[in-house]
Short mmCIF file of C-alpha atoms in Angstrom, two decimals:
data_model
loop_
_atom_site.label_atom_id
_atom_site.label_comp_id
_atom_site.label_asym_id
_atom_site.label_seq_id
_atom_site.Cartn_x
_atom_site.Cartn_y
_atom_site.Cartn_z
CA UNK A 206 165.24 139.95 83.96
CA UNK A 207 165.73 140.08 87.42
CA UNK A 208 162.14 141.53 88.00
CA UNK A 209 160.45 139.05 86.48
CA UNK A 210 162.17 135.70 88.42
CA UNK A 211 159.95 135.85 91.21
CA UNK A 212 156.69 136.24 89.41
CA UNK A 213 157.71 133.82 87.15
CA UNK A 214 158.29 131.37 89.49
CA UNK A 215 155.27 131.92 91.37
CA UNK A 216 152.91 131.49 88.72
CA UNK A 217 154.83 128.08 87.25
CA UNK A 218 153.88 126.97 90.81
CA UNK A 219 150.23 128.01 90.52
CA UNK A 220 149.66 126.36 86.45
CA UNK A 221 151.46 123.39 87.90
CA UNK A 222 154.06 123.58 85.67
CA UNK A 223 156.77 121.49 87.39
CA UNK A 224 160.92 122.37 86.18
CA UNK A 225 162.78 119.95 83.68
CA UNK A 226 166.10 119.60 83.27
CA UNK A 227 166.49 120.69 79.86
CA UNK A 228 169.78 118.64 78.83
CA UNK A 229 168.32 115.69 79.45
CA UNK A 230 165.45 115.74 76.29
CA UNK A 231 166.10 115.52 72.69
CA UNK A 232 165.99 119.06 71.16
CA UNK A 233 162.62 117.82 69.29
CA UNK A 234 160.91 116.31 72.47
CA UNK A 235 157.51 116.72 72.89
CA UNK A 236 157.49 117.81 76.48
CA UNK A 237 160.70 120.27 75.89
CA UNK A 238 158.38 122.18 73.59
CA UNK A 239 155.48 122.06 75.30
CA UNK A 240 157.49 123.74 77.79
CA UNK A 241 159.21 126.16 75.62
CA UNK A 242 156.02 127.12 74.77
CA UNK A 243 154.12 127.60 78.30
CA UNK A 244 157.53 129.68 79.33
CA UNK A 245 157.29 131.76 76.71
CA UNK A 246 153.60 132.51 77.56
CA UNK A 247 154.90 133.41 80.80
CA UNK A 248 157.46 136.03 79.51
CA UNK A 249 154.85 137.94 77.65
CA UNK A 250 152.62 137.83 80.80
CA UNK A 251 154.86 138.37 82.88
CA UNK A 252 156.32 141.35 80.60
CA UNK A 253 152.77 142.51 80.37
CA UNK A 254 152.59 142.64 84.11
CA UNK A 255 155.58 144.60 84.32
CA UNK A 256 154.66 147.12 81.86
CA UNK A 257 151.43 147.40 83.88
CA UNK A 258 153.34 148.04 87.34
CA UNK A 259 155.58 150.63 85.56
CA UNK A 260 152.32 152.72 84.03
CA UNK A 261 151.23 152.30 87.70
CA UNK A 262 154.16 154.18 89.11
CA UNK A 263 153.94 156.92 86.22
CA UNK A 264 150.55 157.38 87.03
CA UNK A 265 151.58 158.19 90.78
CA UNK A 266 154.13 160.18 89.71
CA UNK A 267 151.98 161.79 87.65
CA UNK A 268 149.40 162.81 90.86
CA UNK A 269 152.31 163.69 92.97
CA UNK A 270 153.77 166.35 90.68
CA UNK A 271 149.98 167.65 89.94
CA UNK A 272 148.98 167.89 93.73
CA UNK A 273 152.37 169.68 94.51
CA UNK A 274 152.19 172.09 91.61
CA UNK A 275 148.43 172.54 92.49
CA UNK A 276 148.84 172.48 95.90
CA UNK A 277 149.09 176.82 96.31
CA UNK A 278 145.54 177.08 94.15
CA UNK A 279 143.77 174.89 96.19
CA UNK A 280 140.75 177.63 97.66
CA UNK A 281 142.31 179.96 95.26
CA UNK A 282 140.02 182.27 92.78
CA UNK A 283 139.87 180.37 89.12
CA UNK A 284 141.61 182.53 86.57
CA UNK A 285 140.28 185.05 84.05
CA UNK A 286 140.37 184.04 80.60
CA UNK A 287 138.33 183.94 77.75
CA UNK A 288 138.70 181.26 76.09
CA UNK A 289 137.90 180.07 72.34
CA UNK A 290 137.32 176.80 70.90
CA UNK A 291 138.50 175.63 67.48
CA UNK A 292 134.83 176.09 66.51
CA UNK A 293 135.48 179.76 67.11
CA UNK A 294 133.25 180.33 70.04
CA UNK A 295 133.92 182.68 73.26
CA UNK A 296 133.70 181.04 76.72
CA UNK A 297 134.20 183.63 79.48
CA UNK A 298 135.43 181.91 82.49
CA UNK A 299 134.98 184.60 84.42
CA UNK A 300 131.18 184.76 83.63
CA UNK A 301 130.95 181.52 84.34
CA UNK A 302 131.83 181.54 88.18
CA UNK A 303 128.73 181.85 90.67
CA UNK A 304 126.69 180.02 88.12
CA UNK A 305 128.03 176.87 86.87
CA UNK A 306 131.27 174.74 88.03
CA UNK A 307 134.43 174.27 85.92
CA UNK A 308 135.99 171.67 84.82
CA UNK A 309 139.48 171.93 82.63
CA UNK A 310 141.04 169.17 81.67
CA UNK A 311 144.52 169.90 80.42
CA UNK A 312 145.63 167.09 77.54
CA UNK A 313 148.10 166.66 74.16
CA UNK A 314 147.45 164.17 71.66
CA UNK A 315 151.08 162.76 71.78
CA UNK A 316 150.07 161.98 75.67
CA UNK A 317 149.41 158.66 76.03
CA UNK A 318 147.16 158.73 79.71
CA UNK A 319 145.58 161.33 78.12
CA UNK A 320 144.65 158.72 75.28
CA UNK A 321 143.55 156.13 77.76
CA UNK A 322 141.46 158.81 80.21
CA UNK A 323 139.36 160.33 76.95
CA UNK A 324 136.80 157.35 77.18
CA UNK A 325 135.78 158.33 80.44
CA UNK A 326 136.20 162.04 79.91
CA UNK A 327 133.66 162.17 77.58
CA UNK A 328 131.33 159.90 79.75
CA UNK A 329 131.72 162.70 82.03
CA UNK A 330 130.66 165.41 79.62
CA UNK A 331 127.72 163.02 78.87
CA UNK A 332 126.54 162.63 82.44
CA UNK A 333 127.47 166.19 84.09
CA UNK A 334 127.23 168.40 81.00
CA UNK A 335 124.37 170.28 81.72
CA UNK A 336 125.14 170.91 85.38
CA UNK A 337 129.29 171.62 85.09
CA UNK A 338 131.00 173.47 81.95
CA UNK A 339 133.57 170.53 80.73
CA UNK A 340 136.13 172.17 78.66
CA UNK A 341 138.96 169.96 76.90
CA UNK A 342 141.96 172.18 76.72
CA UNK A 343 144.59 171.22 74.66
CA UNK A 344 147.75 172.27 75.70
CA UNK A 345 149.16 173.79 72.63
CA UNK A 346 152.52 172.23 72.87
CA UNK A 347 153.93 170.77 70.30
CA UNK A 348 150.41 170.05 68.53
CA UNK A 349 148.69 171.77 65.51
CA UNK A 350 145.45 171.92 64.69
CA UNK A 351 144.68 169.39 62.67
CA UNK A 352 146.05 166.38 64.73
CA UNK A 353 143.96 168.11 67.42
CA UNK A 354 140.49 167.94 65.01
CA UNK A 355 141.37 164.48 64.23
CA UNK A 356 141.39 163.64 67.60
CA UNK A 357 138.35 165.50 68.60
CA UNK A 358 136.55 163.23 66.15
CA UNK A 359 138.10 159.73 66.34
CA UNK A 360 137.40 159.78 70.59
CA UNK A 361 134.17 161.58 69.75
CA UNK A 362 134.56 164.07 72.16
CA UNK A 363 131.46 166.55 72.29
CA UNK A 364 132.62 169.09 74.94
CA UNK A 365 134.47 172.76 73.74
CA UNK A 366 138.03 172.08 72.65
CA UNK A 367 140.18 175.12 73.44
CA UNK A 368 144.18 175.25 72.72
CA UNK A 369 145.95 176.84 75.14
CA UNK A 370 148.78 179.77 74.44
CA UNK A 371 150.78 178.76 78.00
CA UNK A 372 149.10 182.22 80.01
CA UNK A 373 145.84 179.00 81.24
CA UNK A 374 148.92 176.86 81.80
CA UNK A 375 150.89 179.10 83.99
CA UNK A 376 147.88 179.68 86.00
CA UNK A 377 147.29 176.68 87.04
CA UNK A 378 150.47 175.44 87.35
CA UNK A 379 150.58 172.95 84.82
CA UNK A 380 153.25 170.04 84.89
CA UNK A 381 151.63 167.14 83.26
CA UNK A 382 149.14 165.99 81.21
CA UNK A 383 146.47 165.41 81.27
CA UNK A 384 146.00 167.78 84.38
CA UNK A 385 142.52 167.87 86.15
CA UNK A 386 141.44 171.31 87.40
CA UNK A 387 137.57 171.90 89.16
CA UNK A 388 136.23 175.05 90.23
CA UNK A 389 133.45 175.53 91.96
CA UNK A 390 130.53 177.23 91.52
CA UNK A 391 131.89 180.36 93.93
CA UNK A 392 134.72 180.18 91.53
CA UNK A 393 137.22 179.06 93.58
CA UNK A 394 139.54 176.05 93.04
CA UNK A 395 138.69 172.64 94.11
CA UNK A 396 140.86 170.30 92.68
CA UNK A 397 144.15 169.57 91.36
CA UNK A 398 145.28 166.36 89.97
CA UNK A 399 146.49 163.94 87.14
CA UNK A 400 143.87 160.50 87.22
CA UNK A 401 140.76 159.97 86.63
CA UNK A 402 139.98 159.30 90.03
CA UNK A 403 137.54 158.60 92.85
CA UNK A 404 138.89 162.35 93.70
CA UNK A 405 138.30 163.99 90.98
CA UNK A 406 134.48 162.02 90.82
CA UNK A 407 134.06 162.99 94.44
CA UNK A 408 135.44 167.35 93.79
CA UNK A 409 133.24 167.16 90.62
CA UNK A 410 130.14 165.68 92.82
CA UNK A 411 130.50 168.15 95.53
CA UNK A 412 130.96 171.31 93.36
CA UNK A 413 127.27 170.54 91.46
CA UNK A 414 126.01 169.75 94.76
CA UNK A 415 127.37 173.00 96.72
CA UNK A 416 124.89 176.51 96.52
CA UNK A 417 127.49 178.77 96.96
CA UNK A 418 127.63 182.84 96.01
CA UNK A 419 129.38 184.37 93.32
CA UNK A 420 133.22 185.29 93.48
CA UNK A 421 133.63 188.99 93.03
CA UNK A 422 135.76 189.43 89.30
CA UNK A 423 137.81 191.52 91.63
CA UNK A 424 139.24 188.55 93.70
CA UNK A 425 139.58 186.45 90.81
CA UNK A 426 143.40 185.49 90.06
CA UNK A 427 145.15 187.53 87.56
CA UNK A 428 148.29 186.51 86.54
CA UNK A 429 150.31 189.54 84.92
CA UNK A 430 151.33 188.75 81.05
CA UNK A 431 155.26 188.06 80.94
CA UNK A 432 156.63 190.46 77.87
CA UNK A 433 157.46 188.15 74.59
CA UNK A 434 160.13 188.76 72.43
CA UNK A 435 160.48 188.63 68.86
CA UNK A 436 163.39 188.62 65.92
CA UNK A 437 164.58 192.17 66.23
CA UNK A 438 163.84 192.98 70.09
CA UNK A 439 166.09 193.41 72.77
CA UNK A 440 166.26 190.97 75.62
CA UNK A 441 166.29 192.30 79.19
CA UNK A 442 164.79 191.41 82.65
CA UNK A 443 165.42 187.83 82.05
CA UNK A 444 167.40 185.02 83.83
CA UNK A 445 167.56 181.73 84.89
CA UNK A 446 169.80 178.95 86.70
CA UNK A 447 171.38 175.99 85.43
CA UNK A 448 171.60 172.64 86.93
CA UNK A 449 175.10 173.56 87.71
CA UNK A 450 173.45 176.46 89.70
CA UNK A 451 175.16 179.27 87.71
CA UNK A 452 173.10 182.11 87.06
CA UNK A 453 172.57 183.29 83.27
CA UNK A 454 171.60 186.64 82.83
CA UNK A 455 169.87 187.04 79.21
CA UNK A 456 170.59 190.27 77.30
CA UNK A 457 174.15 192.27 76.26
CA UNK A 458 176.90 190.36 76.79
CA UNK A 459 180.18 189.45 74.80
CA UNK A 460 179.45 186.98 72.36
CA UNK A 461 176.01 185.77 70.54
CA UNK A 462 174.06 183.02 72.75
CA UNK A 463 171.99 180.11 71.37
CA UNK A 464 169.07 179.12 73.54
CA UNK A 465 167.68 175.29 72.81
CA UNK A 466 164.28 175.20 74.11
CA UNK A 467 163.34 171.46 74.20
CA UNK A 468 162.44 168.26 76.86
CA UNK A 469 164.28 165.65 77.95
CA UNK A 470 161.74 162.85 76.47
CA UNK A 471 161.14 164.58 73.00
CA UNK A 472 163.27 161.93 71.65
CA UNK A 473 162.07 159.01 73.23
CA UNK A 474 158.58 159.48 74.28
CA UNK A 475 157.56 160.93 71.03
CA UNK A 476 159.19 158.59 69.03
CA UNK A 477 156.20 156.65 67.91
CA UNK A 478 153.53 159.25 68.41
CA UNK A 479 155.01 162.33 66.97
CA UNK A 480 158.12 160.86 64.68
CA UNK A 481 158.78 164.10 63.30
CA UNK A 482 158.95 165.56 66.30
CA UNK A 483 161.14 163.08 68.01
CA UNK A 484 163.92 163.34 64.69
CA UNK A 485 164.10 167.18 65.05
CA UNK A 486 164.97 166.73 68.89
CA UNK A 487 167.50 164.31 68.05
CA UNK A 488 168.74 166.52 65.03
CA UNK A 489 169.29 169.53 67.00
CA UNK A 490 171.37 167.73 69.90
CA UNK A 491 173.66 166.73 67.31
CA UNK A 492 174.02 169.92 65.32
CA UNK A 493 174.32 172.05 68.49
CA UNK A 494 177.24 169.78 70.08
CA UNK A 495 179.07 169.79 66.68
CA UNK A 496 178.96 173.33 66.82
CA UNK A 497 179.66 174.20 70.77
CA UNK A 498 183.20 172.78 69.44
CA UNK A 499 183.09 175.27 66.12
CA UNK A 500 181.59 178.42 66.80
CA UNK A 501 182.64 180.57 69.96
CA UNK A 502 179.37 181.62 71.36
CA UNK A 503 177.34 181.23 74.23
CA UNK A 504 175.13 177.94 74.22
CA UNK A 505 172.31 176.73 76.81
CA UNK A 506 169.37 174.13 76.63
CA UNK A 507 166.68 175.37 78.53
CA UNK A 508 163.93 172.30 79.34
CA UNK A 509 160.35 172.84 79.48
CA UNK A 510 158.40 172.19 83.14
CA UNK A 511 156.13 170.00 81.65
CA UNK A 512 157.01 166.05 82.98
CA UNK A 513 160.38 167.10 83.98
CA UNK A 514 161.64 168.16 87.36
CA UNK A 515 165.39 169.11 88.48
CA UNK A 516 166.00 165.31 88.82
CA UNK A 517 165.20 164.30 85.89
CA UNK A 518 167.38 166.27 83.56
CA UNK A 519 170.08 165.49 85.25
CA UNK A 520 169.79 162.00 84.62
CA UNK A 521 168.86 163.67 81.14
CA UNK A 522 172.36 164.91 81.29
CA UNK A 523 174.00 161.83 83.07
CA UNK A 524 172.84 159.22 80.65
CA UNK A 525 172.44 161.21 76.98
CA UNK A 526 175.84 162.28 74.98
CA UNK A 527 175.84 166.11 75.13
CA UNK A 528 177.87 168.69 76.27
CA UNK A 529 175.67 171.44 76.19
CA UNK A 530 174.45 172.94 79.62
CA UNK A 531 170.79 172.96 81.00
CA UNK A 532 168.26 174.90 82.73
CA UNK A 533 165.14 173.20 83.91
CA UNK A 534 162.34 176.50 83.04
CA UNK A 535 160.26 174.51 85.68
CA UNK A 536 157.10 177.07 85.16
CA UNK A 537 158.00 177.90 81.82
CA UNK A 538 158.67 181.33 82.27
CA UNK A 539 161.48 181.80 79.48
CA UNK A 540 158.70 179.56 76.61
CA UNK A 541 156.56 182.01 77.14
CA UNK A 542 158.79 185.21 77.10
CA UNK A 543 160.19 184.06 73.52
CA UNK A 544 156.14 182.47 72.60
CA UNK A 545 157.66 178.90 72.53
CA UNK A 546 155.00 176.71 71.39
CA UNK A 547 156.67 173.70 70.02
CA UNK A 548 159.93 171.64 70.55
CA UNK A 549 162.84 172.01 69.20
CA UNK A 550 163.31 175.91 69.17
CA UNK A 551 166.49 177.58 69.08
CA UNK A 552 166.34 181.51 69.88
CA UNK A 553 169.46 182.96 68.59
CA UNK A 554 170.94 186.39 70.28
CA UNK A 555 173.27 188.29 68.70
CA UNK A 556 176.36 189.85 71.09
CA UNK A 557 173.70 193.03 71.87
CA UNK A 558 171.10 191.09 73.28
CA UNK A 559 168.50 191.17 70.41
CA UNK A 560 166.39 188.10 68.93
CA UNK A 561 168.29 187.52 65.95
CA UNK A 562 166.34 184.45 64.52
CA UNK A 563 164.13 181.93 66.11
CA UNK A 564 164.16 178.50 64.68
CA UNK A 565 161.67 176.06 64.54
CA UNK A 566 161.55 172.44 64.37
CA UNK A 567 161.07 172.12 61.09
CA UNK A 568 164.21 174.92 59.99
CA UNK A 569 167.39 172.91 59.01
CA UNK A 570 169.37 175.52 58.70
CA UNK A 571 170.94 176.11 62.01
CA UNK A 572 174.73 175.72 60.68
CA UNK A 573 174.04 178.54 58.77
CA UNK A 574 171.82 180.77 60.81
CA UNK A 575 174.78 180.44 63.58
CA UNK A 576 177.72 181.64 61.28
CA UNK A 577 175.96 184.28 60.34
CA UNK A 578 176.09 185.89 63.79
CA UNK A 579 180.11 186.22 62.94
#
């Protein structure tokens, strides 16, 4: 409550509504209602205001961590992709560059700024359409395709709608959503960020506006493909560090290893907007730290990049009741070696190193799937 005192204060003093001394009226007095009334107006404003100020600093956060991330690309070539909608047609980005600018907007259905920024997104498909190639690009995590059709049509959206595999993502950096990316006509990259902004207006203006040459395909950014890994292979060439700063080397060791793929705000953030989603998270925490104290095997939970940084999973760690260690994947290197798509996924190695089962959220049978590594 202590946020809201000063506010609350301020505006009593600005509707003239003067303090009473409450002990002094009769529980059913006309004025100690009316007042009970006008302060309880003030709560919801004020709560309203506070919400507001809070969506403000996640939206800031939001840019920082976008800039950073983006900040390397920045005059960097585009990437090379083709890409296909969920109407089934090709775009070529590649094809693309010297003629036309690009614009990418990363964005998830669960994501709430990306629910508030699609009004204005699609104004900007109306208005710039024909001069700049507006693709929506769904990220592809934790989303299917038909919560991603319905959403197409109840926000109307008219531009392609592509869903990403994580290779678009991990060249461009991706760490929240919605993401902006622009590239110019010379297919290089002009903008990084998270809001709908005078920014973004102002790198979208300036790339229909600049008569630039072509990028050779040569100079174009290609990302190598990370190898993927599935039930049967072995695991090698893979590691990463936990928040403790131990290094974990994935492959043949001495016992089996579980590894939870997951993100710190499955459980709460997707709560309302993916239910489902949010009850597998919380069912997974709770079978895995019943069985770190059963089963005598290697356990980590490795985080996804995306809206989490070192900082927050350790107050992840600090503040939820679980035992089991973490790894912050910041670029999600390890999702994509193991195709990791939606959360919660447990990849199960056996004592040799190979993929011995990969769980999805929707498998219940972990208890069982863990024993029978013994």
């Amino acid at each position: 409550m202590g946020l809201f005192i000063g506010p609350l204060t301020n505006m009593m003093k600005h509707l003239n509504l003067k303090p009473i001394m409450v002990k002094e009226l009769p529980l059913q007095s006309p004025s100690l209602l009316s007042f009970i009334k006008q302060f309880a107006a003030l709560l919801v404003l004020g709560s309203t205001l506070h919400l507001a100020h809070a969506d403000g600093n996640l939206d800031d956060e939001g840019e920082r961590r976008a800039r950073t991330a983006g900040a390397s690309l920045i005059g960097q070539p585009g990437p090379v992709a083709v890409l296909e909608t969920i109407d089934g047609t090709k775009i070529d980005l590649a094809e693309l560059y010297g003629k036309k600018p690009v614009y990418l907007k990363f964005w998830a259905t669960w994501c709430v700024p990306c629910r508030q920024q699609m009004p204005g997104f699609e104004q900007l498909q109306q208005a710039m359409g024909d001069k700049v190639q507006v693709i929506a690009v769904n990220t592809g995590f934790s989303d299917d395709i038909a919560s991603i059709r319905a959403y197409r049509k109840e926000h109307r959206l008219t531009m392609p709608v592509v869903i990403d595999d994580g290779s678009l993502a991990a060249d461009l950096n991706l760490r929240v959503t919605p993401q902006q990316v622009v590239i110019g006509r010379d297919g290089l990259i002009s903008h990084i960020g998270h809001l709908d902004d005078q920014a973004l207006h102002t790198a979208l203006e300036r790339a229909v506006s600049e008569q630039t040459a072509s990028a050779s395909r040569s100079e174009i950014n290609t990302a190598p493909k990370a190898p993927q890994f599935a039930v049967g292979d072995t695991v090698n060439d893979l590691n990463i560090e936990t928040l403790d700063g131990n290094q974990v080397r994935l492959g043949k060791g001495d016992k089996p290893r579980a590894l939870v793929f997951f993100a710190p705000w499955c459980e709460s953030y997707l709560e309302e907007s993916r239910p489902e989603t949010s009850q597998a998270c919380l069912r997974i925490r709770k079978d895995v730290d019943s069985l770190m104290g059963q089963v005598d095997m290697e356990w980590l939970g490795v985080s996804s990049g995306l809206w989490v940084s070192a900082s927050d999973l350790r107050d992840y760690k600090n503040t939820t009741p679980t035992t089991l260690p973490l790894a912050l994947d910041e670029q999600d290197e390890l999702f994509r070696a193991f195709a990791i798509r939606d959360i919660p996924t447990v990849v199960l190695l056996d004592a040799q190193g190979r993929v011995a089962n990969i769980l999805k959220p929707q498998d219940d049978n972990l208890v069982e799937a863990v024993k029978a590594l013994h």
